[in-house]
mmCIF file of C-alpha atoms in Angstrom:
data_model
loop_
_atom_site.group_PDB
_atom_site.id
_atom_site.type_symbol
_atom_site.label_atom_id
_atom_site.label_comp_id
_atom_site.label_asym_id
_atom_site.label_seq_id
_atom_site.Cartn_x
_atom_site.Cartn_y
_atom_site.Cartn_z
ATOM 1 C CA MET A 1 87.935 101.913 99.301
ATOM 2 C CA PRO A 2 88.592 104.071 96.175
ATOM 3 C CA THR A 3 84.974 104.183 94.675
ATOM 4 C CA PRO A 4 81.514 103.463 96.008
ATOM 5 C CA HIS A 5 80.260 99.971 95.475
ATOM 6 C CA ARG A 6 77.252 99.200 93.336
ATOM 7 C CA ARG A 7 74.813 98.927 96.262
ATOM 8 C CA PRO A 8 75.707 101.803 98.553
ATOM 9 C CA THR A 9 74.028 101.480 102.053
ATOM 10 C CA LEU A 10 73.512 104.693 103.822
ATOM 11 C CA ARG A 11 72.057 104.152 107.236
ATOM 12 C CA PRO A 12 71.789 106.277 110.385
ATOM 13 C CA LEU A 13 74.804 105.892 112.765
ATOM 14 C CA LEU A 14 73.980 104.289 116.057
ATOM 15 C CA SER A 15 74.292 106.162 119.271
ATOM 16 C CA ALA A 16 76.256 103.292 120.656
ATOM 17 C CA LEU A 17 79.074 103.820 118.246
ATOM 18 C CA LEU A 18 82.497 104.318 119.654
ATOM 19 C CA LEU A 19 83.633 107.790 118.594
ATOM 20 C CA ILE A 20 87.379 107.866 118.428
ATOM 21 C CA PRO A 21 88.836 111.262 117.670
ATOM 22 C CA ALA A 22 91.889 111.611 115.448
ATOM 23 C CA VAL A 23 94.453 113.960 116.875
ATOM 24 C CA GLY A 24 95.954 114.631 113.528
ATOM 25 C CA ALA A 25 99.250 113.971 111.761
ATOM 26 C CA GLY A 26 102.323 114.139 113.972
ATOM 27 C CA GLY A 27 100.668 112.224 116.910
ATOM 28 C CA SER A 28 102.275 109.127 118.170
ATOM 29 C CA ALA A 29 101.145 105.915 119.840
ATOM 30 C CA ALA A 30 102.823 107.119 122.975
ATOM 31 C CA GLN A 31 100.148 109.935 123.169
ATOM 32 C CA THR A 32 97.563 107.203 123.734
ATOM 33 C CA THR A 33 97.400 105.776 127.267
ATOM 34 C CA GLN A 34 96.988 102.001 127.100
ATOM 35 C CA THR A 35 96.558 99.749 130.187
ATOM 36 C CA ALA A 36 98.097 96.352 130.170
ATOM 37 C CA ALA A 37 94.560 94.793 129.905
ATOM 38 C CA GLU A 38 93.645 96.709 126.813
ATOM 39 C CA ALA A 39 97.068 96.821 124.977
ATOM 40 C CA GLY A 40 96.501 95.148 121.576
ATOM 41 C CA SER A 41 92.771 95.388 121.712
ATOM 42 C CA ILE A 42 90.578 96.760 118.945
ATOM 43 C CA GLU A 43 89.698 99.868 120.975
ATOM 44 C CA ALA A 44 93.336 100.561 121.963
ATOM 45 C CA ASN A 45 94.734 99.976 118.431
ATOM 46 C CA ALA A 46 92.011 102.108 116.919
ATOM 47 C CA ARG A 47 92.904 105.177 119.268
ATOM 48 C CA ALA A 48 96.686 104.556 118.548
ATOM 49 C CA VAL A 49 96.494 104.451 114.784
ATOM 50 C CA LEU A 50 93.908 107.276 114.469
ATOM 51 C CA ALA A 51 96.363 109.347 116.456
ATOM 52 C CA PHE A 52 98.794 109.369 113.486
ATOM 53 C CA GLY A 53 96.320 110.977 111.159
ATOM 54 C CA PRO A 54 95.180 110.309 107.653
ATOM 55 C CA ARG A 55 97.200 107.366 106.211
ATOM 56 C CA VAL A 56 97.690 108.538 102.811
ATOM 57 C CA THR A 57 100.132 106.196 100.933
ATOM 58 C CA GLY A 58 103.626 107.561 101.210
ATOM 59 C CA SER A 59 102.839 109.840 104.225
ATOM 60 C CA PRO A 60 104.498 109.438 107.668
ATOM 61 C CA ALA A 61 101.185 108.631 109.187
ATOM 62 C CA ASN A 62 100.897 105.723 106.742
ATOM 63 C CA GLU A 63 104.309 104.442 107.777
ATOM 64 C CA GLN A 64 103.680 104.999 111.525
ATOM 65 C CA ALA A 65 100.438 102.913 111.396
ATOM 66 C CA ARG A 66 102.156 100.134 109.560
ATOM 67 C CA ALA A 67 105.190 99.914 111.869
ATOM 68 C CA PHE A 68 102.887 100.001 114.971
ATOM 69 C CA LEU A 69 100.811 97.120 113.683
ATOM 70 C CA GLU A 70 103.928 95.245 112.385
ATOM 71 C CA THR A 71 105.246 95.273 115.995
ATOM 72 C CA GLN A 72 102.086 93.600 117.311
ATOM 73 C CA LEU A 73 102.158 90.874 114.487
ATOM 74 C CA ARG A 74 105.701 90.112 115.383
ATOM 75 C CA ALA A 75 104.877 89.989 119.063
ATOM 76 C CA LEU A 76 102.238 87.341 118.258
ATOM 77 C CA GLY A 77 105.045 85.244 116.719
ATOM 78 C CA TYR A 78 104.471 85.887 113.022
ATOM 79 C CA GLN A 79 107.226 86.875 110.633
ATOM 80 C CA THR A 80 106.643 89.879 108.640
ATOM 81 C CA GLN A 81 107.743 91.115 105.275
ATOM 82 C CA ARG A 82 107.395 94.452 103.494
ATOM 83 C CA GLN A 83 106.591 94.273 99.769
ATOM 84 C CA THR A 84 107.728 97.586 98.303
ATOM 85 C CA PHE A 85 106.469 99.089 95.038
ATOM 86 C CA THR A 86 106.215 102.575 93.509
ATOM 87 C CA TYR A 87 103.852 104.464 91.379
ATOM 88 C CA PRO A 88 103.146 107.991 90.044
ATOM 89 C CA ARG A 89 100.555 110.023 91.817
ATOM 90 C CA PHE A 90 98.988 113.414 91.500
ATOM 91 C CA ASP A 91 98.585 115.157 94.961
ATOM 92 C CA ASP A 92 96.594 118.198 95.765
ATOM 93 C CA LEU A 93 98.691 120.169 98.388
ATOM 94 C CA GLY A 94 95.794 122.418 99.472
ATOM 95 C CA SER A 95 93.710 124.201 96.819
ATOM 96 C CA GLY A 96 90.976 126.695 97.041
ATOM 97 C CA VAL A 97 89.647 130.108 95.870
ATOM 98 C CA GLN A 98 89.715 133.386 97.727
ATOM 99 C CA VAL A 99 86.358 135.303 97.324
ATOM 100 C CA ALA A 100 85.907 138.734 99.066
ATOM 101 C CA GLY A 101 88.279 137.817 101.877
ATOM 102 C CA GLN A 102 86.628 134.462 102.298
ATOM 103 C CA SER A 103 88.675 131.216 101.651
ATOM 104 C CA LEU A 104 86.678 128.386 99.934
ATOM 105 C CA ALA A 105 88.385 125.009 100.042
ATOM 106 C CA GLY A 106 88.293 122.947 96.976
ATOM 107 C CA ALA A 107 90.011 119.992 95.283
ATOM 108 C CA ALA A 108 92.164 120.102 92.273
ATOM 109 C CA LEU A 109 91.140 117.567 89.699
ATOM 110 C CA GLN A 110 93.817 114.993 88.743
ATOM 111 C CA GLY A 111 95.770 116.137 85.772
ATOM 112 C CA SER A 112 95.042 119.984 86.331
ATOM 113 C CA ALA A 113 97.844 122.434 86.015
ATOM 114 C CA GLY A 114 99.002 124.239 89.149
ATOM 115 C CA GLY A 115 99.018 127.918 89.422
ATOM 116 C CA THR A 116 97.501 131.086 90.953
ATOM 117 C CA VAL A 117 95.071 133.229 88.977
ATOM 118 C CA THR A 118 93.335 136.411 90.064
ATOM 119 C CA ALA A 119 90.589 137.421 87.655
ATOM 120 C CA ALA A 120 86.798 138.020 87.494
ATOM 121 C CA LEU A 121 84.318 135.259 87.477
ATOM 122 C CA VAL A 122 82.027 134.335 84.737
ATOM 123 C CA ARG A 123 79.119 132.081 85.234
ATOM 124 C CA VAL A 124 78.698 129.716 82.204
ATOM 125 C CA PRO A 125 75.047 128.576 81.866
ATOM 126 C CA GLY A 126 74.706 124.874 81.918
ATOM 127 C CA ALA A 127 77.525 122.511 82.339
ATOM 128 C CA GLY A 128 80.161 124.033 80.129
ATOM 129 C CA THR A 129 79.539 122.595 76.645
ATOM 130 C CA ALA A 130 80.634 124.472 73.579
ATOM 131 C CA GLU A 131 77.097 125.819 73.227
ATOM 132 C CA ASP A 132 77.079 127.201 76.571
ATOM 133 C CA TYR A 133 80.005 129.498 75.869
ATOM 134 C CA ARG A 134 78.403 131.110 72.862
ATOM 135 C CA GLY A 135 78.038 134.982 73.317
ATOM 136 C CA LEU A 136 80.248 134.864 76.498
ATOM 137 C CA ASN A 137 83.479 136.592 76.937
ATOM 138 C CA VAL A 138 85.677 134.443 79.309
ATOM 139 C CA THR A 139 89.070 135.386 77.916
ATOM 140 C CA GLY A 140 91.493 135.801 80.802
ATOM 141 C CA LYS A 141 88.739 135.082 83.290
ATOM 142 C CA ILE A 142 87.772 132.274 85.519
ATOM 143 C CA ALA A 143 84.668 130.236 84.239
ATOM 144 C CA VAL A 144 82.380 128.654 86.714
ATOM 145 C CA VAL A 145 80.317 125.517 85.463
ATOM 146 C CA ARG A 146 78.305 122.946 87.231
ATOM 147 C CA ARG A 147 78.823 119.286 87.325
ATOM 148 C CA GLY A 148 77.108 116.925 85.009
ATOM 149 C CA VAL A 149 76.289 116.419 81.356
ATOM 150 C CA THR A 150 79.841 116.312 80.063
ATOM 151 C CA ALA A 151 83.052 114.666 81.431
ATOM 152 C CA PHE A 152 85.523 116.859 83.508
ATOM 153 C CA ALA A 153 88.080 116.697 80.663
ATOM 154 C CA GLU A 154 85.505 118.031 78.233
ATOM 155 C CA LYS A 155 84.595 120.952 80.545
ATOM 156 C CA ALA A 156 88.236 121.827 80.874
ATOM 157 C CA ARG A 157 88.837 121.761 77.231
ATOM 158 C CA GLN A 158 85.937 123.968 76.318
ATOM 159 C CA ALA A 159 86.865 126.503 79.052
ATOM 160 C CA ARG A 160 90.479 126.643 77.661
ATOM 161 C CA VAL A 161 89.317 126.825 73.947
ATOM 162 C CA ALA A 162 87.155 129.791 75.009
ATOM 163 C CA GLY A 163 90.075 131.588 76.508
ATOM 164 C CA ALA A 164 89.471 131.022 80.289
ATOM 165 C CA ALA A 165 92.481 131.419 82.564
ATOM 166 C CA GLY A 166 90.934 128.909 85.027
ATOM 167 C CA LEU A 167 87.960 126.829 85.749
ATOM 168 C CA ILE A 168 85.761 126.094 88.860
ATOM 169 C CA ILE A 169 83.473 123.084 88.728
ATOM 170 C CA VAL A 170 80.608 123.224 91.254
ATOM 171 C CA ASN A 171 79.445 119.870 92.736
ATOM 172 C CA THR A 172 75.785 118.969 92.707
ATOM 173 C CA GLU A 173 76.192 117.856 96.365
ATOM 174 C CA ASP A 174 77.423 119.706 99.332
ATOM 175 C CA ARG A 175 80.460 117.602 99.599
ATOM 176 C CA GLU A 176 83.905 117.489 98.305
ATOM 177 C CA LEU A 177 84.321 116.533 94.650
ATOM 178 C CA ARG A 178 87.228 114.623 93.561
ATOM 179 C CA GLY A 179 87.972 113.476 89.960
ATOM 180 C CA THR A 180 90.342 113.183 87.107
ATOM 181 C CA LEU A 181 90.791 114.991 83.851
ATOM 182 C CA GLY A 182 92.678 112.050 82.287
ATOM 183 C CA ASP A 183 95.483 113.574 80.222
ATOM 184 C CA PRO A 184 97.385 116.500 81.652
ATOM 185 C CA GLU A 185 95.439 119.805 81.277
ATOM 186 C CA PRO A 186 97.371 123.121 81.105
ATOM 187 C CA LEU A 187 94.409 124.945 82.756
ATOM 188 C CA PRO A 188 94.048 125.207 86.556
ATOM 189 C CA VAL A 189 90.794 123.337 87.323
ATOM 190 C CA LEU A 190 89.219 123.297 90.819
ATOM 191 C CA ALA A 191 86.179 121.533 91.948
ATOM 192 C CA VAL A 192 84.115 122.833 94.859
ATOM 193 C CA ARG A 193 81.086 121.703 96.924
ATOM 194 C CA ALA A 194 77.577 122.869 96.117
ATOM 195 C CA GLY A 195 77.457 124.908 99.399
ATOM 196 C CA HIS A 196 80.230 127.257 97.960
ATOM 197 C CA ASP A 197 78.136 128.177 94.842
ATOM 198 C CA SER A 198 76.400 131.231 96.170
ATOM 199 C CA ALA A 199 79.653 132.910 97.006
ATOM 200 C CA LEU A 200 80.809 132.544 93.438
ATOM 201 C CA ARG A 201 79.089 135.756 92.194
ATOM 202 C CA PRO A 202 79.478 136.661 88.459
ATOM 203 C CA GLY A 203 81.817 139.643 88.008
ATOM 204 C CA ALA A 204 83.574 139.315 91.509
ATOM 205 C CA THR A 205 87.355 139.256 91.272
ATOM 206 C CA VAL A 206 88.676 136.171 92.899
ATOM 207 C CA THR A 207 91.919 134.438 93.388
ATOM 208 C CA LEU A 208 92.166 130.759 92.269
ATOM 209 C CA ASN A 209 94.942 128.871 93.825
ATOM 210 C CA VAL A 210 95.566 125.345 92.610
ATOM 211 C CA ARG A 211 98.518 123.680 94.324
ATOM 212 C CA VAL A 212 99.442 120.336 92.886
ATOM 213 C CA ARG A 213 102.365 117.957 92.688
ATOM 214 C CA GLN A 214 103.016 115.037 90.453
ATOM 215 C CA GLY A 215 105.642 112.453 91.606
ATOM 216 C CA GLU A 216 106.571 109.016 92.666
ATOM 217 C CA VAL A 217 104.967 107.349 95.680
ATOM 218 C CA LEU A 218 106.690 104.647 97.719
ATOM 219 C CA ALA A 219 104.320 102.141 98.984
ATOM 220 C CA GLN A 220 104.520 99.084 101.085
ATOM 221 C CA ASN A 221 102.260 95.950 101.645
ATOM 222 C CA LEU A 222 102.809 94.386 105.083
ATOM 223 C CA ILE A 223 102.686 90.582 105.138
ATOM 224 C CA ALA A 224 102.552 88.390 108.276
ATOM 225 C CA PHE A 225 102.960 84.644 108.142
ATOM 226 C CA ARG A 226 104.508 81.635 110.103
ATOM 227 C CA ALA A 227 107.791 80.458 108.927
ATOM 228 C CA GLY A 228 107.532 77.827 106.411
ATOM 229 C CA THR A 229 103.799 78.641 105.516
ATOM 230 C CA ALA A 230 102.452 77.585 102.129
ATOM 231 C CA PRO A 231 99.263 79.683 102.390
ATOM 232 C CA THR A 232 96.001 78.392 101.162
ATOM 233 C CA VAL A 233 93.971 81.339 102.332
ATOM 234 C CA LEU A 234 94.884 85.100 102.358
ATOM 235 C CA ILE A 235 93.057 87.406 104.639
ATOM 236 C CA GLY A 236 93.628 91.110 103.798
ATOM 237 C CA ALA A 237 92.420 94.754 104.179
ATOM 238 C CA HIS A 238 93.921 97.970 103.134
ATOM 239 C CA LEU A 239 95.623 100.208 105.459
ATOM 240 C CA ASP A 240 95.801 103.365 103.493
ATOM 241 C CA SER A 241 93.121 106.203 103.599
ATOM 242 C CA VAL A 242 92.544 109.327 101.429
ATOM 243 C CA GLN A 243 93.890 112.839 101.980
ATOM 244 C CA GLY A 244 92.061 114.573 104.895
ATOM 245 C CA ALA A 245 90.049 111.523 106.005
ATOM 246 C CA PRO A 246 91.301 109.742 109.172
ATOM 247 C CA GLY A 247 89.979 106.539 107.868
ATOM 248 C CA ALA A 248 88.328 104.953 110.908
ATOM 249 C CA ASN A 249 85.811 102.918 108.822
ATOM 250 C CA ASP A 250 87.700 103.223 105.537
ATOM 251 C CA ASN A 251 89.554 101.246 106.333
ATOM 252 C CA LEU A 252 91.034 100.948 109.816
ATOM 253 C CA SER A 253 87.999 98.890 110.667
ATOM 254 C CA GLY A 254 89.122 96.103 108.174
ATOM 255 C CA THR A 255 92.646 96.428 109.086
ATOM 256 C CA LEU A 256 91.981 95.803 112.865
ATOM 257 C CA ALA A 257 89.707 92.980 111.950
ATOM 258 C CA VAL A 258 92.536 91.180 110.141
ATOM 259 C CA VAL A 259 95.091 91.796 113.016
ATOM 260 C CA ASP A 260 92.415 90.467 115.416
ATOM 261 C CA VAL A 261 91.953 87.267 113.170
ATOM 262 C CA ALA A 262 95.754 86.824 113.279
ATOM 263 C CA ARG A 263 95.803 87.222 117.116
ATOM 264 C CA ARG A 264 93.122 84.584 117.501
ATOM 265 C CA ALA A 265 94.688 82.231 114.933
ATOM 266 C CA VAL A 266 97.844 81.876 116.936
ATOM 267 C CA ASN A 267 98.326 78.274 118.227
ATOM 268 C CA THR A 268 95.783 76.999 115.851
ATOM 269 C CA PRO A 269 96.336 75.115 112.525
ATOM 270 C CA LEU A 270 95.134 78.269 110.689
ATOM 271 C CA SER A 271 98.241 80.291 111.533
ATOM 272 C CA ALA A 272 100.336 77.886 109.437
ATOM 273 C CA ARG A 273 97.963 78.026 106.472
ATOM 274 C CA ALA A 274 97.299 81.657 106.129
ATOM 275 C CA TYR A 275 98.919 84.947 104.980
ATOM 276 C CA PHE A 276 97.660 88.089 106.706
ATOM 277 C CA VAL A 277 98.153 91.140 104.555
ATOM 278 C CA LEU A 278 97.647 94.836 104.957
ATOM 279 C CA PHE A 279 97.667 96.338 101.564
ATOM 280 C CA ASP A 280 98.790 99.923 100.513
ATOM 281 C CA GLY A 281 97.777 102.006 97.687
ATOM 282 C CA GLU A 282 94.166 100.735 97.621
ATOM 283 C CA GLU A 283 92.710 104.257 97.349
ATOM 284 C CA ASP A 284 94.883 105.028 94.369
ATOM 285 C CA GLY A 285 93.588 102.002 92.439
ATOM 286 C CA LEU A 286 93.885 98.747 94.287
ATOM 287 C CA LEU A 287 97.659 98.947 93.640
ATOM 288 C CA GLY A 288 98.854 97.120 96.518
ATOM 289 C CA ALA A 289 96.773 94.072 95.668
ATOM 290 C CA ARG A 290 97.586 94.390 92.000
ATOM 291 C CA ASP A 291 101.293 94.281 92.833
ATOM 292 C CA PHE A 292 100.939 91.478 95.259
ATOM 293 C CA VAL A 293 99.230 89.191 92.625
ATOM 294 C CA LYS A 294 101.764 90.190 89.983
ATOM 295 C CA THR A 295 104.892 89.604 92.160
ATOM 296 C CA ASN A 296 103.629 86.373 93.728
ATOM 297 C CA PRO A 297 102.086 84.275 90.945
ATOM 298 C CA GLU A 298 102.875 80.911 92.407
ATOM 299 C CA LEU A 299 101.617 81.777 95.851
ATOM 300 C CA VAL A 300 98.420 83.136 94.406
ATOM 301 C CA ARG A 301 97.830 80.068 92.325
ATOM 302 C CA GLY A 302 97.863 77.949 95.570
ATOM 303 C CA LEU A 303 95.283 80.023 97.240
ATOM 304 C CA LYS A 304 91.771 78.342 97.947
ATOM 305 C CA GLY A 305 90.360 81.758 98.988
ATOM 306 C CA MET A 306 91.122 85.491 99.455
ATOM 307 C CA LEU A 307 89.086 87.074 102.229
ATOM 308 C CA ASN A 308 88.911 90.892 101.931
ATOM 309 C CA LEU A 309 87.613 93.191 104.644
ATOM 310 C CA ASP A 310 86.716 96.712 103.737
ATOM 311 C CA MET A 311 84.501 99.212 105.672
ATOM 312 C CA VAL A 312 83.264 96.909 108.320
ATOM 313 C CA GLY A 313 83.072 99.084 111.407
ATOM 314 C CA VAL A 314 79.851 101.171 110.854
ATOM 315 C CA ASN A 315 76.320 100.332 110.223
ATOM 316 C CA ALA A 316 74.312 97.928 112.252
ATOM 317 C CA ALA A 317 73.116 96.223 109.035
ATOM 318 C CA PRO A 318 74.034 92.451 108.720
ATOM 319 C CA LEU A 319 77.611 92.004 107.431
ATOM 320 C CA THR A 320 77.497 91.200 103.711
ATOM 321 C CA ALA A 321 79.744 88.524 102.400
ATOM 322 C CA THR A 322 79.942 88.657 98.438
ATOM 323 C CA GLY A 323 81.951 86.207 96.337
ATOM 324 C CA HIS A 324 82.549 82.827 95.036
ATOM 325 C CA PRO A 325 79.852 80.210 95.585
ATOM 326 C CA THR A 326 82.217 77.880 97.460
ATOM 327 C CA LEU A 327 83.051 80.610 99.940
ATOM 328 C CA THR A 328 79.671 82.224 100.412
ATOM 329 C CA ALA A 329 78.283 78.661 101.206
ATOM 330 C CA LEU A 330 80.643 78.762 104.182
ATOM 331 C CA THR A 331 78.867 81.982 105.591
ATOM 332 C CA ARG A 332 75.251 80.835 105.387
ATOM 333 C CA ALA A 333 75.040 79.444 108.809
ATOM 334 C CA LEU A 334 76.923 82.335 110.315
ATOM 335 C CA PRO A 335 74.880 84.734 112.574
ATOM 336 C CA GLY A 336 74.484 88.300 111.313
ATOM 337 C CA VAL A 337 75.925 87.581 107.856
ATOM 338 C CA THR A 338 74.185 87.893 104.520
ATOM 339 C CA ALA A 339 75.730 85.712 101.760
ATOM 340 C CA VAL A 340 75.622 87.100 98.265
ATOM 341 C CA GLU A 341 77.031 85.164 95.341
ATOM 342 C CA GLY A 342 78.634 87.281 92.628
ATOM 343 C CA ARG A 343 81.281 89.791 92.068
ATOM 344 C CA GLU A 344 81.655 93.274 93.773
ATOM 345 C CA SER A 345 84.017 95.834 92.525
ATOM 346 C CA GLY A 346 86.022 98.538 94.068
ATOM 347 C CA SER A 347 88.375 96.738 96.607
ATOM 348 C CA ASP A 348 91.416 94.595 96.969
ATOM 349 C CA HIS A 349 89.783 91.325 96.214
ATOM 350 C CA VAL A 350 89.382 92.307 92.688
ATOM 351 C CA PRO A 351 92.968 91.564 91.471
ATOM 352 C CA PHE A 352 92.735 88.057 93.065
ATOM 353 C CA ASP A 353 89.441 87.353 91.461
ATOM 354 C CA GLN A 354 90.843 88.321 88.070
ATOM 355 C CA ALA A 355 93.605 85.969 88.618
ATOM 356 C CA GLY A 356 91.189 83.068 89.294
ATOM 357 C CA VAL A 357 91.343 82.896 93.092
ATOM 358 C CA PRO A 358 87.910 82.336 94.860
ATOM 359 C CA THR A 359 87.233 85.680 96.742
ATOM 360 C CA LEU A 360 84.890 86.682 99.550
ATOM 361 C CA PHE A 361 84.413 90.419 100.237
ATOM 362 C CA PHE A 362 83.139 91.417 103.706
ATOM 363 C CA HIS A 363 81.572 94.726 103.663
ATOM 364 C CA ARG A 364 78.796 96.781 105.563
ATOM 365 C CA GLY A 365 78.018 99.454 103.175
ATOM 366 C CA ILE A 366 79.121 103.025 102.477
ATOM 367 C CA ASP A 367 78.610 105.330 105.476
ATOM 368 C CA ARG A 368 77.860 109.027 105.544
ATOM 369 C CA ASN A 369 81.535 109.883 106.337
ATOM 370 C CA TYR A 370 82.958 107.968 103.381
ATOM 371 C CA HIS A 371 86.184 109.763 102.273
ATOM 372 C CA GLN A 372 85.394 112.779 104.646
ATOM 373 C CA PRO A 373 87.078 114.297 107.636
ATOM 374 C CA GLY A 374 84.282 112.889 109.745
ATOM 375 C CA ASP A 375 85.602 109.347 109.209
ATOM 376 C CA VAL A 376 86.600 108.936 112.967
ATOM 377 C CA ILE A 377 83.870 106.430 113.870
ATOM 378 C CA LEU A 378 84.053 102.833 114.153
ATOM 379 C CA ASP A 379 82.161 100.236 116.496
ATOM 380 C CA PRO A 380 84.520 97.626 117.884
ATOM 381 C CA ALA A 381 81.682 95.141 118.248
ATOM 382 C CA LEU A 382 81.145 95.304 114.459
ATOM 383 C CA VAL A 383 84.779 94.832 113.894
ATOM 384 C CA ARG A 384 84.860 91.841 116.297
ATOM 385 C CA GLY A 385 81.791 90.454 114.473
ATOM 386 C CA THR A 386 83.561 90.654 111.105
ATOM 387 C CA ALA A 387 86.645 89.044 112.737
ATOM 388 C CA ASP A 388 84.311 86.239 113.967
ATOM 389 C CA ALA A 389 82.911 85.607 110.449
ATOM 390 C CA THR A 390 86.342 85.816 108.769
ATOM 391 C CA LEU A 391 87.886 83.368 111.187
ATOM 392 C CA ALA A 392 85.040 80.770 110.830
ATOM 393 C CA VAL A 393 85.389 80.957 107.036
ATOM 394 C CA ALA A 394 89.170 80.677 107.145
ATOM 395 C CA GLN A 395 89.069 77.783 109.485
ATOM 396 C CA ALA A 396 86.500 75.893 107.379
ATOM 397 C CA LEU A 397 88.523 76.548 104.235
ATOM 398 C CA THR A 398 91.751 75.174 105.855
ATOM 399 C CA GLY A 399 90.188 72.452 108.028
ATOM 400 C CA PRO A 400 90.625 68.618 107.668
ATOM 401 C CA GLY A 401 90.180 67.544 104.145
ATOM 402 C CA ASN A 402 90.947 70.954 102.606
#
């Protein structure tokens, strides 16, 4: 999920949640022991996929996870298809600032120039407006401003106009700050968490190291279907995660629920009426879903519903199903599901909704590890509950008379 939803839900994690540690990139499914009884289960699949590491689009871990799940879908009797597309992306290769022998991690803002600058720090009062620079000498130095008041691009422009050799933006929260400058900026710009603020003392000589790369990314949606299927329902979730986040809840939880629905649909009429899609590039702007809609206009026009599952493995709050009235009506009798008519932004159902397809978005709210290294937690029971609800809606949508 690329951006928080309008109604973020922050709830304490239950002690009963299954903590599944990621072993980092370079792991393999073979490193996870699976008994014959548990092979293909949500628990076993979660351990196996998390072992690959963060599933950033274009990364080896992303492809390893897709290949692992594709093998399972084929074993269930589905045909699979890879839908390949490319797009430009800005990548932070590991940026930070060295202060008095201490290394402070940060994130380069999208559009920032790369480079290494060693210079004195200047604390700019306020948020880095033109007025804040009056009377300050920042020429050849590294300016430090706080987040807020003005856009990131304006902060960078004002620092550059004032003669700064680099810019550090301090977040208002003690968490990683990611953002964009819009157009390319010739100044190295780094964002750091609020907890690093005290180490950035005025006058101290520091080394700002912004390591970035701009290039084309190869992405692939994975589509599973029965031969000869003319789908009337599409059940999807995004497979990719963000840099540094193992992505257990965002969105391995939704991915595994889709695979579980596909498993349970085998030998039922639904398997011949549904497409099961694991989207890529969601975290970079819903790009996999957008490409699917653009590439398959006739198929999309034939859909009676698109069911999207995103961040459904954490939070014991009732599962929320937001979307078209004809679809939310199918959820009202389901236990543990709250139906909400309306549109929700920020996930892969949006391009389908914009194309006129009735959509239903299953979601449990933003958890405290959203887009963080701590996203290693999912509750298999919640994933199964989501699969239960999704299967019920899909079967009702494709049943006799539909």
